């Protein structure tokens, strides 16, 4: 009998696979008798024990029946088509959580997702990096990989990183926290998911700013929260528009409202804190890009004014370094440490110790802040180039909401409704330029077309060329 052994692993396993292949190919059909073990061992130059082990395995898996001595016979059915392919089976959602996941988050249409093959992209979420950062980070990672103990990391995060974060927060964000208050998380995304679990029961209400970071809304909705987006004015979240029944959680971006760019005024901050204390509600402060301000010192975080312990402060390394790192930090309100640690433990036991150790060292030896200074200068230059090119090429066809901070701006198309805006995006793609609508960042999208324009990942020259393509598309469609 001819069998084809693949040379991978122990001989009995190879023979088992080869006999199955012969069955699938129809060379050993249903009811057919397998050769006697002694005979097959002789033919193949194998020991009889190897053949016996393979037959035993086939019997255990139900491919053959019968006993040693009385013959082994192929059992039906063994055709490959008959074996179910898990990928082909689409089950209905198996839980309320899965049902909400399908309803509220469509993985295929994430806002800001890059279109492949574009020459230019005003993508948001791709940060500024440079060769100096890549080299320094590779060195830190290599060192950390060599010295980090291989056991499970502390759930709360490496003490060295929590200390470095506290030092950074005190100096740059005005937040006074002890390492015991800090939880290292896998980015803002995990911070939000843990917060939802720690603070909200299914059906409880949460307020977001309108517009807002879409992933935040989706995490809350999938958790089962009742989410309401509340308008923002020039001072930040409008407290007079909060629902009559106070929400359990209010999520804000006070340093640089996402995506409109508004900075929450001091008066509004104090009012929000007073509201939270009065109504026993929690505030989630998402300080996603607070380190990049171009006109003045960064504003102190809302958490620095919090006297009653209502603010969950969250920072991320996705903007200051890069999002593939998946590291961020959460300053837990007093009294909630136990619940946050439980939630983090359930999720993943703790974040990767090697990346944490590398980052702790990068922060302690000054590399992180050197990078922030370099990134700040580059972003200032890129933002200036974008503003100048938009004003030169498109003038009053656009209204640009400039916040003098961060890595994006919002451009409203004065003469376009959302449908015309979408047509413009498609036309720009034809010319190799990726543009992103502002609409997905709203619960109730506005009647005017707007674009979220990220500028961190393009050089000044690329920004200028991309704006030329943008302006051509605008003129061709009569929008400028
Ligand atoms: C408002 C806002 N928060 C947070 C983040 C970062 O999320 P993460 O830390 O999960 O990467 C982003 C990134 O795009 C953002 O725009």
Coordinates of C-alpha atoms and ligand atoms in Angstrom, one line a residue:
X1 CA 0.0 0.0 0.0
X2 CA 1.3 3.5 -0.9
X3 CA 1.2 6.1 1.9
X4 CA 2.8 9.5 1.9
X5 CA 4.5 10.4 5.1
X6 CA 5.1 14.2 5.5
X7 CA 8.3 14.0 7.6
X8 CA 6.8 16.2 10.4
X9 CA 7.0 15.0 14.0
X10 CA 6.8 11.4 15.4
X11 CA 6.5 8.5 12.9
X12 CA 3.2 7.2 14.4
X13 CA 1.6 10.7 14.0
X14 CA 2.9 10.9 10.4
X15 CA 1.4 7.6 9.6
X16 CA -1.9 8.5 11.2
X17 CA -2.1 11.6 9.0
X18 CA -1.0 9.7 5.9
X19 CA -3.8 7.1 6.4
X20 CA -6.4 9.8 7.0
X21 CA -5.3 11.4 3.7
X22 CA -5.6 8.1 1.9
X23 CA -9.2 7.8 3.3
X24 CA -10.1 11.3 2.3
X25 CA -8.7 10.7 -1.2
X26 CA -10.8 7.6 -1.5
X27 CA -7.9 5.2 -1.7
X28 CA -9.1 3.6 1.5
X29 CA -12.9 3.6 1.1
X30 CA -15.7 3.1 3.5
X31 CA -15.7 -0.5 4.9
X32 CA -12.3 -1.1 3.4
X33 CA -9.9 -3.1 5.4
X34 CA -6.6 -1.6 6.6
X35 CA -3.5 -3.8 5.9
X36 CA -2.5 -6.0 8.8
X37 CA -0.1 -4.2 11.1
X38 CA 2.9 -6.6 10.5
X39 CA 2.5 -6.4 6.8
X40 CA 2.2 -2.5 6.7
X41 CA 5.2 -2.2 9.1
X42 CA 7.3 -4.4 6.8
X43 CA 6.2 -2.5 3.6
X44 CA 7.0 0.9 5.1
X45 CA 10.1 -0.1 7.0
X46 CA 8.5 0.9 10.3
X47 CA 8.3 -0.9 13.6
X48 CA 5.0 -2.7 14.3
X49 CA 4.5 -0.6 17.4
X50 CA 4.5 2.5 15.3
X51 CA 1.7 1.1 13.1
X52 CA -0.2 -0.2 16.1
X53 CA 0.0 3.3 17.6
X54 CA -1.3 4.9 14.4
X55 CA -4.2 2.4 14.2
X56 CA -5.1 3.0 17.8
X57 CA -5.2 6.7 17.2
X58 CA -7.5 6.2 14.1
X59 CA -9.7 4.0 16.2
X60 CA -9.9 6.6 19.1
X61 CA -10.9 9.3 16.6
X62 CA -13.5 7.1 15.0
X63 CA -11.9 6.7 11.6
X64 CA -11.7 2.9 11.9
X65 CA -13.4 0.1 13.9
X66 CA -12.5 -3.4 14.8
X67 CA -9.8 -5.1 16.9
X68 CA -6.2 -5.9 16.5
X69 CA -6.2 -9.5 15.3
X70 CA -9.7 -9.4 13.7
X71 CA -8.9 -6.6 11.2
X72 CA -9.5 -2.8 11.2
X73 CA -12.1 -1.4 8.8
X74 CA -12.7 2.2 7.7
X75 CA -15.9 3.7 9.2
X76 CA -18.2 6.2 7.4
X77 CA -18.2 9.1 6.8
X78 CA -14.7 10.4 6.3
X79 CA -15.1 12.6 3.3
X80 CA -13.5 16.1 3.8
X81 CA -16.6 17.9 2.6
X82 CA -18.5 16.2 5.4
X83 CA -16.2 17.7 8.0
X84 CA -17.7 21.1 9.2
X85 CA -15.6 24.1 8.6
X86 CA -16.0 26.4 11.6
X87 CA -15.4 29.5 9.4
X88 CA -18.5 28.8 7.4
X89 CA -20.9 28.7 10.3
X90 CA -22.4 32.0 11.2
X91 CA -24.1 31.7 14.6
X92 CA -26.7 34.2 15.7
X93 CA -25.4 36.2 18.7
X94 CA -25.1 34.0 21.7
X95 CA -25.4 36.6 24.4
X96 CA -26.8 40.0 25.0
X97 CA -23.3 41.4 24.9
X98 CA -22.6 39.8 21.5
X99 CA -25.9 41.2 20.3
X100 CA -25.0 44.7 21.4
X101 CA -21.6 44.3 19.8
X102 CA -23.1 43.6 16.4
X103 CA -25.6 46.5 16.8
X104 CA -23.2 49.2 18.0
X105 CA -19.9 48.5 16.5
X106 CA -19.3 47.6 12.9
X107 CA -15.7 46.6 12.5
X108 CA -15.8 47.0 8.8
X109 CA -16.7 50.7 8.9
X110 CA -14.6 52.2 11.6
X111 CA -14.3 56.0 11.1
X112 CA -10.9 57.2 10.1
X113 CA -9.9 53.8 8.7
X114 CA -7.3 54.3 6.0
X115 CA -8.1 53.4 2.4
X116 CA -5.3 51.2 1.0
X117 CA -3.1 52.5 -1.8
X118 CA -3.6 56.3 -1.2
X119 CA -0.8 58.7 -1.9
X120 CA -1.8 61.1 0.7
X121 CA -4.0 60.7 3.8
X122 CA -5.2 63.2 6.4
X123 CA -5.5 60.3 8.7
X124 CA -6.2 60.8 12.3
X125 CA -4.6 58.4 14.7
X126 CA -1.3 58.0 12.9
X127 CA 1.1 59.9 15.1
X128 CA 4.4 61.8 14.4
X129 CA 7.4 59.5 14.7
X130 CA 11.0 59.8 13.5
X131 CA 14.1 57.7 13.2
X132 CA 15.5 59.0 16.5
X133 CA 12.4 57.6 18.3
X134 CA 12.6 54.3 16.5
X135 CA 16.3 53.8 17.4
X136 CA 15.8 54.8 21.0
X137 CA 12.8 52.6 21.4
X138 CA 14.5 49.6 19.9
X139 CA 17.4 50.0 22.3
X140 CA 15.0 50.3 25.3
X141 CA 13.0 47.3 24.2
X142 CA 16.1 45.1 23.7
X143 CA 17.4 46.0 27.2
X144 CA 14.0 45.4 28.8
X145 CA 13.6 42.0 27.0
X146 CA 17.0 40.9 28.5
X147 CA 16.3 42.0 32.1
X148 CA 12.6 41.7 32.7
X149 CA 11.7 38.6 34.8
X150 CA 9.6 36.1 32.9
X151 CA 6.9 35.7 35.6
X152 CA 3.5 37.4 35.5
X153 CA 3.7 41.2 35.9
X154 CA 1.9 43.0 38.7
X155 CA -1.7 43.5 37.7
X156 CA -1.5 47.2 38.6
X157 CA 1.5 47.8 36.4
X158 CA 5.3 47.9 37.1
X159 CA 6.1 50.2 40.0
X160 CA 8.9 51.9 38.0
X161 CA 6.4 52.9 35.3
X162 CA 3.8 54.1 37.7
X163 CA 6.4 56.2 39.4
X164 CA 7.5 57.7 36.1
X165 CA 3.9 58.4 35.2
X166 CA 3.3 60.2 38.5
X167 CA 6.4 62.3 38.1
X168 CA 5.3 63.2 34.5
X169 CA 1.7 64.0 35.6
X170 CA 2.9 66.3 38.4
X171 CA 5.2 68.3 36.2
X172 CA 3.2 68.4 33.0
X173 CA -0.4 68.0 33.8
X174 CA -0.7 69.4 37.3
X175 CA -2.0 66.1 38.6
X176 CA -0.8 64.9 42.0
X177 CA -1.1 61.2 42.3
X178 CA 0.8 58.4 44.1
X179 CA 2.0 55.3 42.3
X180 CA -0.7 53.4 44.3
X181 CA -3.4 55.5 42.6
X182 CA -2.2 54.6 39.1
X183 CA -3.3 51.6 37.0
X184 CA -1.4 50.8 33.8
X185 CA -3.9 49.9 31.1
X186 CA -3.9 48.9 27.4
X187 CA -4.8 52.4 26.2
X188 CA -7.8 54.6 26.7
X189 CA -9.9 51.8 25.1
X190 CA -9.3 49.4 28.0
X191 CA -9.6 52.3 30.5
X192 CA -13.1 52.9 29.2
X193 CA -14.1 49.3 29.2
X194 CA -12.9 48.8 32.8
X195 CA -14.6 52.0 33.9
X196 CA -17.9 50.9 32.4
X197 CA -17.6 47.6 34.3
X198 CA -16.6 49.2 37.6
X199 CA -19.0 52.1 37.5
X200 CA -22.1 51.2 35.4
X201 CA -24.7 48.5 35.6
X202 CA -26.4 47.6 32.3
X203 CA -29.1 50.2 31.6
X204 CA -27.5 53.0 33.6
X205 CA -26.9 56.2 31.8
X206 CA -23.7 57.9 30.6
X207 CA -23.2 61.3 28.9
X208 CA -20.7 62.0 26.2
X209 CA -19.8 65.2 24.5
X210 CA -21.3 65.9 21.1
X211 CA -19.2 65.4 18.9
X212 CA -17.1 62.7 20.6
X213 CA -14.6 59.9 20.1
X214 CA -16.7 57.2 18.5
X215 CA -14.9 54.2 20.1
X216 CA -15.8 55.6 23.5
X217 CA -19.5 55.7 22.7
X218 CA -19.4 52.2 21.3
X219 CA -17.6 50.7 24.3
X220 CA -20.3 52.2 26.6
X221 CA -23.2 51.0 24.4
X222 CA -21.8 47.5 24.0
X223 CA -21.5 47.4 27.8
X224 CA -25.2 48.1 27.9
X225 CA -25.2 51.8 29.0
X226 CA -27.8 54.3 27.9
X227 CA -25.7 56.8 26.1
X228 CA -26.6 60.4 25.4
X229 CA -24.4 62.9 23.6
X230 CA -24.7 66.5 24.9
X231 CA -23.7 69.6 22.9
X232 CA -20.5 71.4 23.4
X233 CA -20.2 75.3 23.2
X234 CA -17.1 77.5 23.3
X235 CA -16.6 76.7 27.0
X236 CA -17.0 72.9 26.7
X237 CA -19.8 70.6 27.7
X238 CA -23.1 72.4 28.2
X239 CA -24.2 71.5 31.6
X240 CA -27.6 73.1 31.1
X241 CA -28.3 70.5 28.4
X242 CA -27.6 67.5 30.7
X243 CA -30.6 65.1 31.0
X244 CA -33.1 65.8 33.8
X245 CA -32.1 62.6 35.5
X246 CA -28.4 63.0 36.3
X247 CA -26.2 60.4 34.5
X248 CA -24.0 58.0 36.5
X249 CA -21.0 58.9 34.3
X250 CA -19.9 61.9 32.2
X251 CA -17.1 61.5 29.7
X252 CA -15.2 64.6 28.7
X253 CA -12.0 65.8 26.9
X254 CA -11.5 69.1 28.8
X255 CA -7.9 69.9 27.6
X256 CA -8.8 69.6 23.9
X257 CA -12.3 68.6 23.1
X258 CA -12.4 65.8 20.6
X259 CA -12.8 66.5 17.8
X260 CA -13.9 70.1 17.9
X261 CA -10.8 71.4 19.7
X262 CA -12.6 73.5 22.3
X263 CA -10.8 73.9 25.6
X264 CA -13.1 73.6 28.6
X265 CA -13.1 76.9 30.5
X266 CA -12.1 77.1 34.2
X267 CA -15.6 78.1 35.1
X268 CA -17.2 75.2 33.3
X269 CA -14.7 72.8 34.9
X270 CA -15.6 73.9 38.4
X271 CA -19.3 73.7 37.5
X272 CA -18.9 70.2 36.2
X273 CA -17.0 69.1 39.4
X274 CA -19.7 70.6 41.6
X275 CA -22.4 68.9 39.5
X276 CA -20.6 65.5 39.9
X277 CA -20.4 66.0 43.7
X278 CA -24.0 67.1 44.0
X279 CA -25.4 64.2 42.0
X280 CA -22.9 61.4 42.9
X281 CA -21.8 61.0 39.4
X282 CA -18.4 60.1 38.0
X283 CA -16.3 62.0 35.5
X284 CA -14.1 60.2 32.9
X285 CA -11.4 62.7 31.9
X286 CA -9.8 61.6 28.6
X287 CA -6.6 63.5 28.3
X288 CA -5.6 61.9 25.0
X289 CA -3.3 64.6 23.6
X290 CA -3.0 67.2 26.4
X291 CA 0.8 67.3 26.0
X292 CA 0.6 69.1 22.6
X293 CA -0.3 72.8 22.9
X294 CA 1.3 75.3 20.6
X295 CA 0.5 78.7 22.1
X296 CA 1.1 78.3 25.8
X297 CA 1.8 75.9 28.6
X298 CA -0.4 72.9 28.6
X299 CA -3.5 73.5 30.7
X300 CA -3.7 71.6 34.0
X301 CA -6.0 68.6 33.9
X302 CA -9.5 68.7 35.3
X303 CA -8.4 66.0 37.8
X304 CA -6.0 68.6 39.4
X305 CA -9.1 70.6 40.6
X306 CA -11.0 67.6 41.9
X307 CA -11.5 67.9 45.6
X308 CA -14.2 65.2 46.0
X309 CA -12.5 62.3 44.2
X310 CA -15.0 62.0 41.3
X311 CA -12.6 62.1 38.4
X312 CA -11.2 59.1 36.7
X313 CA -8.2 60.6 34.8
X314 CA -6.9 58.7 31.7
X315 CA -3.8 59.4 29.6
X316 CA -2.4 57.4 26.7
X317 CA 0.9 56.9 25.0
X318 CA -0.9 56.5 21.7
X319 CA -0.5 60.1 20.7
X320 CA 2.8 61.0 22.6
X321 CA 4.5 57.9 21.3
X322 CA 2.5 55.5 19.0
X323 CA -0.8 53.5 19.3
X324 CA 0.8 50.1 18.5
X325 CA 2.3 50.2 22.0
X326 CA -1.2 49.8 23.6
X327 CA -0.2 51.4 26.9
X328 CA -1.9 54.1 28.9
X329 CA -2.6 55.0 32.5
X330 CA -5.6 55.6 34.7
X331 CA -5.5 57.5 37.9
X332 CA -8.2 55.8 40.0
X333 CA -10.5 57.9 42.3
X334 CA -9.9 57.2 46.0
X335 CA -11.9 54.2 47.1
X336 CA -12.2 52.5 43.7
X337 CA -8.7 50.9 43.5
X338 CA -9.9 47.5 44.6
X339 CA -12.6 47.4 41.9
X340 CA -10.3 48.7 39.1
X341 CA -7.6 46.1 40.0
X342 CA -10.2 43.3 40.0
X343 CA -11.5 44.4 36.6
X344 CA -8.0 44.7 35.1
X345 CA -7.1 41.2 36.6
X346 CA -10.2 39.7 34.9
X347 CA -9.3 41.3 31.6
X348 CA -5.7 40.4 31.1
X349 CA -3.9 39.9 34.5
X350 CA -1.7 42.9 33.7
X351 CA -0.1 44.6 30.7
X352 CA 3.1 43.3 29.1
X353 CA 6.0 43.8 31.5
X354 CA 8.7 44.1 28.8
X355 CA 7.0 47.2 27.1
X356 CA 6.3 48.7 30.6
X357 CA 9.9 48.3 31.6
X358 CA 11.2 49.8 28.4
X359 CA 8.8 52.7 28.8
X360 CA 9.7 53.3 32.4
X361 CA 13.3 53.5 31.5
X362 CA 12.6 55.7 28.5
X363 CA 10.7 58.1 30.8
X364 CA 13.3 58.0 33.6
X365 CA 16.3 58.7 31.4
X366 CA 14.6 61.7 29.7
X367 CA 14.1 60.1 26.3
X368 CA 10.3 60.5 26.4
X369 CA 10.3 64.2 27.1
X370 CA 13.1 64.8 24.5
X371 CA 10.7 63.1 22.0
X372 CA 7.8 65.2 23.2
X373 CA 9.8 68.4 22.6
X374 CA 10.9 67.2 19.1
X375 CA 7.3 66.1 18.3
X376 CA 5.9 69.4 19.5
X377 CA 8.1 71.4 17.2
X378 CA 7.4 69.1 14.2
X379 CA 3.6 69.2 14.8
X380 CA 3.6 73.0 15.2
X381 CA 5.3 73.2 11.8
X382 CA 3.0 70.7 10.1
X383 CA -0.1 72.4 11.5
X384 CA 1.2 75.8 10.4
X385 CA 1.8 74.4 6.9
X386 CA -1.7 72.9 6.7
X387 CA -3.5 76.1 7.9
X388 CA -1.5 78.2 5.5
X389 CA -2.1 75.9 2.5
X390 CA -5.9 75.6 3.3
X391 CA -6.2 79.4 3.6
X392 CA -4.2 80.0 0.4
X393 CA -5.9 77.4 -1.7
X394 CA -9.4 77.4 -0.4
X395 CA -9.9 80.7 1.5
X396 CA -13.5 81.2 2.5
X397 CA -14.8 77.9 1.1
X398 CA -13.7 76.4 4.4
X399 CA -14.3 77.3 8.1
X400 CA -11.4 75.9 10.0
X401 CA -11.9 75.2 13.7
X402 CA -8.4 75.8 15.0
X403 CA -7.6 74.8 18.5
X404 CA -3.8 75.5 18.6
X405 CA -3.3 72.0 20.0
X406 CA -3.1 68.4 19.1
X407 CA -2.6 66.6 15.8
X408 CA -5.8 67.3 13.9
X409 CA -8.2 70.1 13.0
X410 CA -11.8 70.2 11.8
X411 CA -12.6 71.9 8.4
X412 CA -16.2 72.7 7.7
X413 CA -17.1 72.9 4.0
X414 CA -19.2 76.1 3.8
X415 CA -21.0 75.2 0.6
X416 CA -21.5 71.5 1.0
X417 CA -24.2 69.4 2.7
X418 CA -23.2 65.9 4.0
X419 CA -24.1 64.2 0.7
X420 CA -21.9 66.6 -1.3
X421 CA -19.2 66.0 1.3
X422 CA -19.3 62.3 0.8
X423 CA -19.1 62.7 -3.0
X424 CA -16.1 64.9 -2.5
X425 CA -14.4 62.2 -0.4
X426 CA -15.0 59.6 -3.2
X427 CA -13.7 62.0 -5.8
X428 CA -10.5 62.7 -3.8
X429 CA -9.9 59.0 -3.4
X430 CA -9.9 58.7 -7.2
X431 CA -7.0 61.2 -7.1
X432 CA -5.1 59.3 -4.4
X433 CA -6.1 61.5 -1.4
X434 CA -7.9 60.0 1.6
X435 CA -10.2 62.4 3.5
X436 CA -12.4 61.6 6.5
X437 CA -15.9 62.8 7.2
X438 CA -16.6 64.3 10.7
X439 CA -20.1 62.8 10.7
X440 CA -19.3 59.4 12.4
X441 CA -18.1 61.4 15.4
X442 CA -21.7 62.6 16.1
X443 CA -24.7 60.8 17.5
X444 CA -26.8 63.3 15.5
X445 CA -24.6 64.4 12.5
X446 CA -24.9 68.1 11.6
X447 CA -26.5 69.3 8.3
X448 CA -23.1 70.7 7.0
X449 CA -20.2 68.6 5.6
X450 CA -17.0 68.6 7.7
X451 CA -13.7 66.9 7.6
X452 CA -11.5 65.6 10.4
X453 CA -7.9 66.4 9.2
X454 CA -5.0 64.7 10.9
X455 CA -1.6 66.2 10.1
X456 CA 0.9 64.4 12.3
X457 CA 2.0 61.7 9.8
X458 CA 2.7 63.9 6.7
X459 CA 5.8 66.0 6.1
X460 CA 5.3 69.7 5.3
X461 CA 5.9 69.0 1.6
X462 CA 3.3 66.2 1.5
X463 CA 0.8 68.4 3.3
X464 CA 1.2 71.1 0.7
X465 CA 0.8 68.7 -2.2
X466 CA -2.2 67.0 -0.5
X467 CA -4.0 70.4 -0.1
X468 CA -3.4 71.1 -3.8
X469 CA -5.3 67.8 -4.6
X470 CA -8.0 68.7 -2.1
X471 CA -8.4 72.1 -3.6
X472 CA -8.6 70.7 -7.1
X473 CA -11.4 68.3 -6.0
X474 CA -13.3 71.2 -4.3
X475 CA -13.1 73.4 -7.4
X476 CA -14.1 70.6 -9.7
X477 CA -17.3 70.0 -7.6
X478 CA -18.1 73.7 -7.4
X479 CA -17.5 73.8 -3.7
X480 CA -14.7 76.4 -3.9
Ligands
LIG1 C1 -10.4 61.3 22.0 C2 -9.4 60.1 22.0 N1 -9.2 59.4 23.1 C3 -8.4 58.4 23.2 C4 -7.7 58.0 22.0 C5 -6.6 56.9 22.1 O1 -7.1 55.7 22.4 P1 -6.1 54.6 22.9 O2 -5.3 55.0 24.0 O3 -7.0 53.4 23.2 O4 -5.2 54.3 21.7 C6 -7.9 58.6 20.8 C7 -7.2 58.1 19.6 O5 -7.5 58.3 18.5 C8 -8.8 59.7 20.8 O6 -9.0 60.4 19.7

